[in-house]
XYZ file of C-alpha atoms in Angstrom:
54
model
C 105.436 50.587 10.083
C 105.911 47.167 11.696
C 104.308 43.864 10.207
C 101.826 41.834 11.871
C 102.984 38.371 11.941
C 100.379 35.616 12.244
C 101.292 34.794 16.041
C 100.709 38.657 16.752
C 97.402 38.607 14.975
C 96.236 35.703 17.277
C 97.325 37.080 20.338
C 95.542 40.417 19.403
C 92.465 38.703 18.679
C 92.420 36.379 21.503
C 92.987 39.807 23.703
C 90.093 41.328 22.327
C 87.832 38.253 22.817
C 89.171 38.024 26.373
C 88.111 41.907 26.933
C 84.587 41.270 25.378
C 83.999 38.179 27.408
C 85.077 39.927 30.771
C 82.883 43.076 30.035
C 79.723 40.617 29.185
C 80.497 38.601 32.384
C 80.542 41.573 34.666
C 77.425 42.960 33.008
C 75.389 39.816 33.820
C 76.755 39.701 37.338
C 75.372 43.101 37.841
C 72.314 43.257 35.648
C 69.844 43.311 38.394
C 71.458 45.874 40.310
C 71.445 48.005 37.120
C 67.764 47.562 36.593
C 67.033 48.302 40.295
C 69.321 51.367 40.087
C 67.313 52.729 37.170
C 63.994 51.678 38.697
C 64.649 53.847 41.744
C 65.300 57.153 39.919
C 62.402 59.607 39.401
C 61.289 59.109 35.752
C 61.720 62.355 34.613
C 65.309 63.024 35.635
C 66.549 59.634 34.342
C 67.997 61.259 31.113
C 69.353 64.518 32.711
C 70.977 62.043 35.186
C 72.833 59.994 32.635
C 73.810 63.306 30.848
C 75.036 64.667 33.953
C 77.389 61.777 34.372
C 78.605 62.028 30.963
């Protein structure tokens, strides 16, 4: 098993932080579109629709 050095640990933490920030940024950009999309669905079929996507 390979050992984690301090530099590898810092790079891993920074990579995870960058991925999280990108996901949060994209979600803020498209927040209004998600709400409009969900409002446009029939109310009874929302759970069926999301379950069918899975």
